[in-house]
Amino acid sequence: MSKKDYYPVQDKTPTKSFWDSENDPFRQFRSTPELPSSTDLVIVGSGFSGSSVSYYLSQYDSPPSCLMLEARDLCSGATGRNGGHCKPEYYQHEEYFNSRYGAKGSADIANFEFKNLQAVKELIETNQIDCDFVLSRAFNVEVTKSGAESAKKNYEMFLKNPYMTMKHDLFWVDGKQAEGVTEVNGALSAVSYTTGQLWPYKLMKALLKIALKHPSNFLNVQSHTLVKDVETLSDGSFVVHTNRGDVKTKKVVLCTNAYTPALQKELNSRIVPVKGTVAHIVPLDENYRKTSVGPYLNNSYIITPEGDYEYLINRPDGSVIVGGAEEVFGHDVEAWIDNYDDTTLFNHPVQSYYERFMSRIFRSWESTKTAVDYLWTGVMGYTFDSLPFVGEVPGESNKFVSAGFHGHGMPRAQ
């Protein structure tokens, strides 16, 4: 990704996400009219990673002075455009991770996500954050023979891994029971386990507001401030160049996910932008008006037909958030791989696909009319091994990265 290509997208308005449906003015928040000339720490990005950094700094009595810079509205990147899942993955990649990192390494990844979900729950409860958080069960559903066979193999390997700490939380179902339990037409097998769902922006807003209330006023938040470059000075400090001026700082944290290669060239082609799409689906009454009366699904879902991947949560108001639709645009590789433009929808019939999605997939929704009232795109940062880059940049003291979450940041970034 070149900086020349990066700037135009970051200066434009993205497609409108359901998570922005309340039009909250805090999204354009600036702590001060102008940027400070210097600070101890600059955080680039206001999503899950950036907001978490600011929150945990606020837990200290005397945190360093900190400046958060966001190119567009606050939390308008991948975090504010996802499907609302805080869903771990435990067994799906056991064969792959075990072959690369051994049983202990594979379990370290899964165990971290198990602990992180509990940590998110504790964080929300401790701070009494209103973000529609629900702790429920997830179903990973296979509807093809090859998918069911692969899932079974990984699940059995997972059970044999002596280092896994959450085996008690998962169960397998197949045969006729799979379709009945999951309500998914044609389900051949499924695995169920504990998962979470939430309103991502509301959680990030709450974390930022907690940090902003710190008695030291350590945090300065600046929306619509595009970072163009991070220059390293001879003394090891940095100058962060933005479209509103320059800021000198001792430390930098890049929480910019798919856009990170524009500021850290060594990650070019190591973090690949991948464009995805998500829809908000509402049930309709007999007169085709929106209604909250629809078949409620008690679980969240991953459904993996051949060459496809759908993820879904049923919201408390009876509506549904679902993402994927690779069946529609997946053949058009240039439309989604190495594409970081979330200001446009796909030039494919995604909306009509999702208007029929619920009645086609779920038995309990077969007679329910539905409509798509929000359809948006977002950009994920994919990596070769599906794992993120987190930590200090090699050879560059005091510059840190938290990026490349492979469409799986909610269970990993907190």
CSV table of C-alpha atoms in Angstrom, one decimal:
chain,number,residue,atom,x,y,z
A,1,MET,CA,0.0,0.0,0.0
A,2,SER,CA,1.4,3.4,-0.9
A,3,LYS,CA,0.8,6.5,1.0
A,4,LYS,CA,-0.5,8.1,-2.1
A,5,ASP,CA,-3.3,5.6,-2.2
A,6,TYR,CA,-3.9,5.7,1.6
A,7,TYR,CA,-4.7,9.4,1.9
A,8,PRO,CA,-7.8,9.7,-0.4
A,9,VAL,CA,-9.6,6.8,1.3
A,10,GLN,CA,-9.0,8.1,4.8
A,11,ASP,CA,-10.2,11.6,3.8
A,12,LYS,CA,-13.6,10.3,2.5
A,13,THR,CA,-16.7,9.3,4.4
A,14,PRO,CA,-17.1,5.5,4.8
A,15,THR,CA,-20.3,3.6,4.2
A,16,LYS,CA,-22.7,4.1,7.2
A,17,SER,CA,-22.6,1.2,9.7
A,18,PHE,CA,-25.5,0.2,11.9
A,19,TRP,CA,-23.2,0.9,14.9
A,20,ASP,CA,-23.3,4.6,13.8
A,21,SER,CA,-27.1,4.6,13.6
A,22,GLU,CA,-27.5,6.9,16.6
A,23,ASN,CA,-25.4,9.6,15.0
A,24,ASP,CA,-23.5,10.3,18.3
A,25,PRO,CA,-21.7,13.7,18.1
A,26,PHE,CA,-18.9,12.3,20.3
A,27,ARG,CA,-17.5,10.6,17.2
A,28,GLN,CA,-16.2,14.0,16.1
A,29,PHE,CA,-14.8,14.8,19.6
A,30,ARG,CA,-11.6,16.9,20.0
A,31,SER,CA,-10.2,17.6,23.4
A,32,THR,CA,-8.6,20.9,22.4
A,33,PRO,CA,-9.1,23.1,19.3
A,34,GLU,CA,-5.4,22.7,18.3
A,35,LEU,CA,-2.9,19.9,18.6
A,36,PRO,CA,-0.3,20.0,21.4
A,37,SER,CA,3.2,20.6,20.2
A,38,SER,CA,4.5,17.7,22.2
A,39,THR,CA,3.4,14.7,24.3
A,40,ASP,CA,4.8,11.6,25.9
A,41,LEU,CA,2.9,9.2,23.8
A,42,VAL,CA,0.9,9.2,20.6
A,43,ILE,CA,-1.7,6.6,19.9
A,44,VAL,CA,-2.7,6.4,16.2
A,45,GLY,CA,-6.2,4.9,15.9
A,46,SER,CA,-9.2,4.8,18.2
A,47,GLY,CA,-10.6,1.3,17.7
A,48,PHE,CA,-10.4,-1.6,20.2
A,49,SER,CA,-6.6,-1.5,20.4
A,50,GLY,CA,-6.2,2.3,20.7
A,51,SER,CA,-9.1,2.7,23.1
A,52,SER,CA,-7.8,-0.2,25.3
A,53,VAL,CA,-4.3,1.4,25.5
A,54,SER,CA,-5.9,4.7,26.7
A,55,TYR,CA,-8.1,2.9,29.2
A,56,TYR,CA,-5.3,0.8,30.8
A,57,LEU,CA,-3.1,3.9,31.0
A,58,SER,CA,-5.9,5.6,33.0
A,59,GLN,CA,-5.6,2.9,35.6
A,60,TYR,CA,-2.3,4.4,36.8
A,61,ASP,CA,-2.2,7.3,39.2
A,62,SER,CA,0.2,9.3,37.1
A,63,PRO,CA,-0.1,8.2,33.4
A,64,PRO,CA,2.1,9.8,30.8
A,65,SER,CA,0.6,12.6,28.6
A,66,CYS,CA,-1.1,11.0,25.7
A,67,LEU,CA,-2.4,12.1,22.3
A,68,MET,CA,-4.9,9.9,20.4
A,69,LEU,CA,-5.2,10.7,16.7
A,70,GLU,CA,-8.0,9.3,14.5
A,71,ALA,CA,-8.1,10.0,10.7
A,72,ARG,CA,-11.9,10.1,10.6
A,73,ASP,CA,-14.7,9.8,13.2
A,74,LEU,CA,-13.7,8.0,16.4
A,75,CYS,CA,-14.0,4.2,16.1
A,76,SER,CA,-14.8,4.4,12.4
A,77,GLY,CA,-12.3,1.7,11.3
A,78,ALA,CA,-12.6,-2.0,11.5
A,79,THR,CA,-13.8,-2.0,15.1
A,80,GLY,CA,-16.7,0.2,14.3
A,81,ARG,CA,-17.6,-1.7,11.2
A,82,ASN,CA,-17.5,-5.3,12.3
A,83,GLY,CA,-20.3,-7.8,13.1
A,84,GLY,CA,-20.5,-7.2,16.8
A,85,HIS,CA,-19.0,-10.6,17.7
A,86,CYS,CA,-16.6,-11.1,20.6
A,87,LYS,CA,-16.2,-14.7,19.5
A,88,PRO,CA,-13.2,-16.8,20.3
A,89,GLU,CA,-11.9,-19.6,18.0
A,90,TYR,CA,-10.8,-22.6,19.9
A,91,TYR,CA,-10.7,-25.8,17.7
A,92,GLN,CA,-11.1,-24.6,14.1
A,93,HIS,CA,-7.4,-24.2,13.4
A,94,GLU,CA,-6.0,-26.8,15.7
A,95,GLU,CA,-4.4,-28.8,12.9
A,96,TYR,CA,-2.8,-25.7,11.4
A,97,PHE,CA,-1.6,-24.1,14.6
A,98,ASN,CA,-0.4,-27.4,16.1
A,99,SER,CA,1.7,-28.2,13.0
A,100,ARG,CA,3.3,-24.7,13.1
A,101,TYR,CA,3.7,-24.1,16.9
A,102,GLY,CA,3.2,-27.4,18.6
A,103,ALA,CA,0.5,-28.4,21.0
A,104,LYS,CA,1.5,-25.8,23.6
A,105,GLY,CA,1.7,-23.0,21.1
A,106,SER,CA,-1.7,-23.8,19.6
A,107,ALA,CA,-3.2,-24.0,23.1
A,108,ASP,CA,-1.6,-20.7,24.1
A,109,ILE,CA,-3.6,-19.0,21.3
A,110,ALA,CA,-6.9,-20.6,22.2
A,111,ASN,CA,-6.4,-20.2,26.0
A,112,PHE,CA,-5.7,-16.5,25.5
A,113,GLU,CA,-9.0,-16.0,23.6
A,114,PHE,CA,-10.9,-17.9,26.4
A,115,LYS,CA,-9.4,-15.6,29.1
A,116,ASN,CA,-9.9,-12.5,27.0
A,117,LEU,CA,-13.6,-13.1,26.6
A,118,GLN,CA,-13.9,-13.4,30.4
A,119,ALA,CA,-11.7,-10.2,30.7
A,120,VAL,CA,-14.0,-8.3,28.4
A,121,LYS,CA,-17.0,-9.4,30.5
A,122,GLU,CA,-15.3,-8.3,33.7
A,123,LEU,CA,-14.3,-5.0,32.2
A,124,ILE,CA,-17.8,-4.2,31.1
A,125,GLU,CA,-19.4,-5.3,34.4
A,126,THR,CA,-16.8,-3.5,36.6
A,127,ASN,CA,-17.3,-0.2,34.8
A,128,GLN,CA,-21.0,-0.7,34.3
A,129,ILE,CA,-20.7,-0.1,30.5
A,130,ASP,CA,-23.9,0.0,28.5
A,131,CYS,CA,-22.9,-1.6,25.2
A,132,ASP,CA,-25.6,-4.3,24.7
A,133,PHE,CA,-23.1,-7.0,25.9
A,134,VAL,CA,-24.6,-10.5,25.9
A,135,LEU,CA,-22.8,-13.6,27.0
A,136,SER,CA,-24.4,-16.5,25.1
A,137,ARG,CA,-23.5,-19.6,23.1
A,138,ALA,CA,-22.1,-19.8,19.6
A,139,PHE,CA,-22.7,-22.5,17.0
A,140,ASN,CA,-20.1,-23.2,14.3
A,141,VAL,CA,-22.2,-24.9,11.7
A,142,GLU,CA,-21.0,-27.1,8.8
A,143,VAL,CA,-23.4,-27.7,5.9
A,144,THR,CA,-21.0,-29.6,3.6
A,145,LYS,CA,-19.6,-33.0,4.0
A,146,SER,CA,-16.0,-31.8,3.5
A,147,GLY,CA,-16.5,-29.0,6.1
A,148,ALA,CA,-18.0,-31.4,8.6
A,149,GLU,CA,-15.1,-33.9,8.2
A,150,SER,CA,-12.5,-31.1,8.6
A,151,ALA,CA,-14.3,-29.7,11.7
A,152,LYS,CA,-14.5,-33.2,13.2
A,153,LYS,CA,-10.8,-33.7,12.7
A,154,ASN,CA,-9.8,-30.4,14.2
A,155,TYR,CA,-12.2,-30.9,17.1
A,156,GLU,CA,-10.8,-34.3,17.9
A,157,MET,CA,-7.3,-32.9,17.8
A,158,PHE,CA,-8.4,-30.1,20.0
A,159,LEU,CA,-9.7,-32.6,22.6
A,160,LYS,CA,-6.4,-34.5,22.6
A,161,ASN,CA,-4.3,-31.3,23.2
A,162,PRO,CA,-3.4,-31.5,26.9
A,163,TYR,CA,-2.8,-27.8,27.2
A,164,MET,CA,-6.3,-26.6,26.3
A,165,THR,CA,-8.1,-25.2,29.4
A,166,MET,CA,-11.6,-24.7,28.0
A,167,LYS,CA,-12.5,-28.2,26.8
A,168,HIS,CA,-15.4,-28.4,29.2
A,169,ASP,CA,-17.1,-25.5,27.5
A,170,LEU,CA,-17.4,-27.1,24.0
A,171,PHE,CA,-19.7,-29.8,22.7
A,172,TRP,CA,-20.1,-31.5,19.3
A,173,VAL,CA,-23.4,-32.4,17.6
A,174,ASP,CA,-24.0,-34.0,14.3
A,175,GLY,CA,-26.5,-36.0,12.3
A,176,LYS,CA,-30.2,-35.2,12.5
A,177,GLN,CA,-29.6,-33.5,15.8
A,178,ALA,CA,-27.4,-30.8,14.2
A,179,GLU,CA,-30.2,-29.4,12.1
A,180,GLY,CA,-32.7,-29.5,14.9
A,181,VAL,CA,-30.5,-27.9,17.6
A,182,THR,CA,-29.0,-25.2,15.3
A,183,GLU,CA,-32.2,-24.5,13.2
A,184,VAL,CA,-29.9,-24.2,10.2
A,185,ASN,CA,-31.3,-25.9,7.1
A,186,GLY,CA,-29.0,-28.7,6.0
A,187,ALA,CA,-26.7,-28.6,9.0
A,188,LEU,CA,-24.4,-31.7,9.1
A,189,SER,CA,-22.5,-30.9,12.3
A,190,ALA,CA,-22.0,-28.1,14.8
A,191,VAL,CA,-19.8,-27.1,17.8
A,192,SER,CA,-21.2,-25.0,20.5
A,193,TYR,CA,-19.3,-22.9,23.1
A,194,THR,CA,-19.5,-19.7,25.1
A,195,THR,CA,-19.2,-16.4,23.2
A,196,GLY,CA,-20.0,-12.7,23.5
A,197,GLN,CA,-21.6,-10.0,21.4
A,198,LEU,CA,-21.7,-6.2,21.9
A,199,TRP,CA,-22.1,-2.8,20.4
A,200,PRO,CA,-18.4,-2.1,19.5
A,201,TYR,CA,-18.6,1.7,19.3
A,202,LYS,CA,-20.4,2.0,22.7
A,203,LEU,CA,-17.7,0.0,24.4
A,204,MET,CA,-14.9,2.1,22.8
A,205,LYS,CA,-16.7,5.3,23.7
A,206,ALA,CA,-17.0,4.2,27.3
A,207,LEU,CA,-13.3,3.3,27.6
A,208,LEU,CA,-12.3,6.7,26.1
A,209,LYS,CA,-14.6,8.6,28.4
A,210,ILE,CA,-13.2,6.8,31.4
A,211,ALA,CA,-9.7,7.8,30.3
A,212,LEU,CA,-10.8,11.4,29.6
A,213,LYS,CA,-12.1,11.7,33.2
A,214,HIS,CA,-8.8,11.0,34.7
A,215,PRO,CA,-7.8,13.7,37.3
A,216,SER,CA,-4.5,14.4,35.5
A,217,ASN,CA,-6.2,15.1,32.1
A,218,PHE,CA,-3.5,12.9,30.6
A,219,LEU,CA,-5.5,12.1,27.4
A,220,ASN,CA,-6.1,14.4,24.5
A,221,VAL,CA,-8.3,12.9,21.8
A,222,GLN,CA,-8.4,14.4,18.3
A,223,SER,CA,-10.8,13.1,15.6
A,224,HIS,CA,-10.4,13.9,11.9
A,225,THR,CA,-6.6,14.2,12.2
A,226,LEU,CA,-4.8,12.2,9.6
A,227,VAL,CA,-1.3,10.9,10.4
A,228,LYS,CA,0.8,11.2,7.3
A,229,ASP,CA,4.2,10.0,8.6
A,230,VAL,CA,6.1,9.1,11.7
A,231,GLU,CA,9.6,10.5,11.6
A,232,THR,CA,12.3,9.1,13.9
A,233,LEU,CA,14.7,11.7,15.2
A,234,SER,CA,18.4,11.2,16.0
A,235,ASP,CA,17.7,11.1,19.8
A,236,GLY,CA,15.2,8.3,19.4
A,237,SER,CA,12.1,10.5,19.8
A,238,PHE,CA,9.5,11.0,17.0
A,239,VAL,CA,7.8,13.7,15.1
A,240,VAL,CA,4.2,12.7,14.0
A,241,HIS,CA,3.2,14.6,10.9
A,242,THR,CA,-0.5,15.1,10.4
A,243,ASN,CA,-2.8,17.1,8.2
A,244,ARG,CA,-3.2,19.6,11.1
A,245,GLY,CA,0.4,20.0,12.1
A,246,ASP,CA,3.3,18.2,13.7
A,247,VAL,CA,3.6,16.7,17.2
A,248,LYS,CA,6.8,15.7,18.9
A,249,THR,CA,6.6,12.6,21.1
A,250,LYS,CA,8.7,10.1,23.0
A,251,LYS,CA,6.7,7.0,22.1
A,252,VAL,CA,4.2,5.9,19.4
A,253,VAL,CA,1.7,3.1,19.2
A,254,LEU,CA,0.3,2.3,15.8
A,255,CYS,CA,-3.2,0.9,16.3
A,256,THR,CA,-4.1,1.2,12.6
A,257,ASN,CA,-4.7,-2.4,11.5
A,258,ALA,CA,-5.0,-2.7,7.7
A,259,TYR,CA,-3.6,0.8,7.2
A,260,THR,CA,-0.4,0.2,9.2
A,261,PRO,CA,1.8,-0.4,6.2
A,262,ALA,CA,1.3,3.2,5.2
A,263,LEU,CA,3.1,4.2,8.4
A,264,GLN,CA,5.4,1.2,8.8
A,265,LYS,CA,6.7,0.2,5.4
A,266,GLU,CA,8.2,-3.1,6.7
A,267,LEU,CA,4.7,-4.4,7.1
A,268,ASN,CA,3.8,-3.8,3.5
A,269,SER,CA,2.5,-7.1,2.1
A,270,ARG,CA,2.7,-8.6,5.6
A,271,ILE,CA,-0.6,-7.0,6.6
A,272,VAL,CA,-2.9,-7.1,3.6
A,273,PRO,CA,-6.1,-5.1,3.5
A,274,VAL,CA,-9.2,-7.2,2.9
A,275,LYS,CA,-12.6,-5.6,2.3
A,276,GLY,CA,-15.6,-7.3,3.8
A,277,THR,CA,-19.3,-6.5,4.1
A,278,VAL,CA,-21.9,-6.6,6.9
A,279,ALA,CA,-25.7,-6.1,6.9
A,280,HIS,CA,-28.3,-5.2,9.5
A,281,ILE,CA,-31.5,-7.3,8.8
A,282,VAL,CA,-34.9,-6.4,10.3
A,283,PRO,CA,-38.0,-8.5,10.4
A,284,LEU,CA,-41.2,-7.1,8.7
A,285,ASP,CA,-44.8,-7.4,9.6
A,286,GLU,CA,-47.5,-8.5,7.2
A,287,ASN,CA,-47.7,-4.9,5.9
A,288,TYR,CA,-43.9,-4.9,5.3
A,289,ARG,CA,-43.2,-2.5,8.1
A,290,LYS,CA,-40.3,-2.9,10.5
A,291,THR,CA,-41.1,-4.9,13.6
A,292,SER,CA,-39.3,-6.2,16.6
A,293,VAL,CA,-41.4,-9.4,16.5
A,294,GLY,CA,-39.4,-12.0,14.8
A,295,PRO,CA,-38.0,-15.5,15.5
A,296,TYR,CA,-35.3,-14.9,18.1
A,297,LEU,CA,-32.1,-17.0,17.8
A,298,ASN,CA,-30.5,-17.6,21.2
A,299,ASN,CA,-27.1,-18.3,19.7
A,300,SER,CA,-24.6,-16.5,17.5
A,301,TYR,CA,-23.4,-18.3,14.4
A,302,ILE,CA,-20.6,-19.1,12.1
A,303,ILE,CA,-22.0,-20.9,9.0
A,304,THR,CA,-19.5,-22.3,6.5
A,305,PRO,CA,-21.0,-23.5,3.2
A,306,GLU,CA,-18.6,-24.4,0.4
A,307,GLY,CA,-16.5,-21.4,-0.5
A,308,ASP,CA,-18.5,-19.2,1.9
A,309,TYR,CA,-18.4,-17.8,5.4
A,310,GLU,CA,-21.2,-16.2,7.3
A,311,TYR,CA,-21.2,-14.9,10.8
A,312,LEU,CA,-24.3,-13.7,12.6
A,313,ILE,CA,-25.6,-12.3,15.9
A,314,ASN,CA,-29.3,-11.9,16.8
A,315,ARG,CA,-29.6,-8.5,18.6
A,316,PRO,CA,-31.9,-8.0,21.7
A,317,ASP,CA,-34.3,-5.9,19.6
A,318,GLY,CA,-35.0,-8.9,17.3
A,319,SER,CA,-32.9,-7.7,14.4
A,320,VAL,CA,-29.9,-9.5,13.0
A,321,ILE,CA,-26.3,-8.5,12.1
A,322,VAL,CA,-24.7,-10.8,9.5
A,323,GLY,CA,-21.5,-10.5,7.6
A,324,GLY,CA,-19.8,-12.5,4.9
A,325,ALA,CA,-21.6,-12.8,1.5
A,326,GLU,CA,-18.5,-14.2,-0.2
A,327,GLU,CA,-20.9,-16.4,-2.2
A,328,VAL,CA,-21.8,-13.1,-4.0
A,329,PHE,CA,-18.5,-11.4,-4.6
A,330,GLY,CA,-15.8,-14.0,-3.6
A,331,HIS,CA,-15.1,-14.8,-7.3
A,332,ASP,CA,-14.1,-11.2,-7.9
A,333,VAL,CA,-10.8,-11.3,-6.1
A,334,GLU,CA,-9.8,-7.8,-7.0
A,335,ALA,CA,-13.0,-6.5,-5.3
A,336,TRP,CA,-11.9,-7.6,-1.8
A,337,ILE,CA,-8.3,-8.7,-1.6
A,338,ASP,CA,-5.8,-5.8,-1.2
A,339,ASN,CA,-8.7,-3.4,-1.2
A,340,TYR,CA,-8.9,-0.9,1.7
A,341,ASP,CA,-11.8,1.2,0.4
A,342,ASP,CA,-14.7,1.2,2.9
A,343,THR,CA,-16.3,4.3,1.4
A,344,THR,CA,-18.1,2.2,-1.2
A,345,LEU,CA,-20.3,-0.9,-1.3
A,346,PHE,CA,-19.5,-3.9,-3.4
A,347,ASN,CA,-20.6,-3.7,-7.0
A,348,HIS,CA,-22.4,-7.0,-6.5
A,349,PRO,CA,-26.0,-7.9,-5.4
A,350,VAL,CA,-25.2,-8.2,-1.7
A,351,GLN,CA,-28.3,-6.5,-0.5
A,352,SER,CA,-30.7,-8.8,-2.3
A,353,TYR,CA,-28.7,-11.8,-1.1
A,354,TYR,CA,-29.1,-10.7,2.5
A,355,GLU,CA,-32.8,-9.8,2.1
A,356,ARG,CA,-33.5,-13.5,1.5
A,357,PHE,CA,-30.7,-14.8,3.8
A,358,MET,CA,-32.6,-15.5,7.0
A,359,SER,CA,-35.6,-17.3,5.5
A,360,ARG,CA,-33.2,-19.4,3.3
A,361,ILE,CA,-30.8,-20.4,6.1
A,362,PHE,CA,-33.0,-20.8,9.3
A,363,ARG,CA,-36.0,-23.0,9.6
A,364,SER,CA,-37.6,-20.7,12.2
A,365,TRP,CA,-37.4,-17.7,9.8
A,366,GLU,CA,-38.8,-19.4,6.7
A,367,SER,CA,-42.1,-17.5,6.8
A,368,THR,CA,-40.7,-14.2,8.1
A,369,LYS,CA,-40.2,-11.3,5.7
A,370,THR,CA,-37.1,-9.3,6.1
A,371,ALA,CA,-35.4,-6.2,4.9
A,372,VAL,CA,-31.8,-4.8,5.0
A,373,ASP,CA,-31.8,-1.3,6.5
A,374,TYR,CA,-28.0,-0.9,6.9
A,375,LEU,CA,-25.4,-2.3,4.5
A,376,TRP,CA,-21.8,-1.4,4.9
A,377,THR,CA,-18.2,-2.4,4.1
A,378,GLY,CA,-15.1,-2.5,6.3
A,379,VAL,CA,-11.4,-3.3,5.9
A,380,MET,CA,-9.7,-6.0,7.8
A,381,GLY,CA,-5.9,-6.5,8.1
A,382,TYR,CA,-5.0,-10.0,7.1
A,383,THR,CA,-1.7,-11.7,7.9
A,384,PHE,CA,0.0,-14.8,6.5
A,385,ASP,CA,-0.5,-16.9,9.6
A,386,SER,CA,-3.8,-15.2,10.8
A,387,LEU,CA,-2.0,-13.8,13.9
A,388,PRO,CA,-1.6,-10.1,14.6
A,389,PHE,CA,1.6,-8.0,15.0
A,390,VAL,CA,1.7,-6.8,18.6
A,391,GLY,CA,4.7,-5.3,20.4
A,392,GLU,CA,7.7,-3.1,19.9
A,393,VAL,CA,8.9,-2.7,16.3
A,394,PRO,CA,12.3,-4.5,16.0
A,395,GLY,CA,15.1,-2.1,15.8
A,396,GLU,CA,12.9,0.9,16.7
A,397,SER,CA,12.8,1.5,20.4
A,398,ASN,CA,9.6,3.1,21.7
A,399,LYS,CA,7.6,2.5,18.6
A,400,PHE,CA,4.9,-0.1,19.0
A,401,VAL,CA,2.3,-1.8,16.7
A,402,SER,CA,-1.0,-3.5,17.5
A,403,ALA,CA,-2.4,-4.5,14.1
A,404,GLY,CA,-3.2,-7.2,11.6
A,405,PHE,CA,-6.0,-8.9,13.5
A,406,HIS,CA,-7.2,-11.0,10.5
A,407,GLY,CA,-10.9,-10.2,10.9
A,408,HIS,CA,-10.6,-11.6,14.5
A,409,GLY,CA,-9.7,-8.6,16.6
A,410,MET,CA,-12.5,-8.5,19.2
A,411,PRO,CA,-11.4,-11.7,21.0
A,412,ARG,CA,-7.7,-10.7,20.8
A,413,ALA,CA,-7.3,-6.9,21.0
A,414,GLN,CA,-8.5,-6.0,24.6
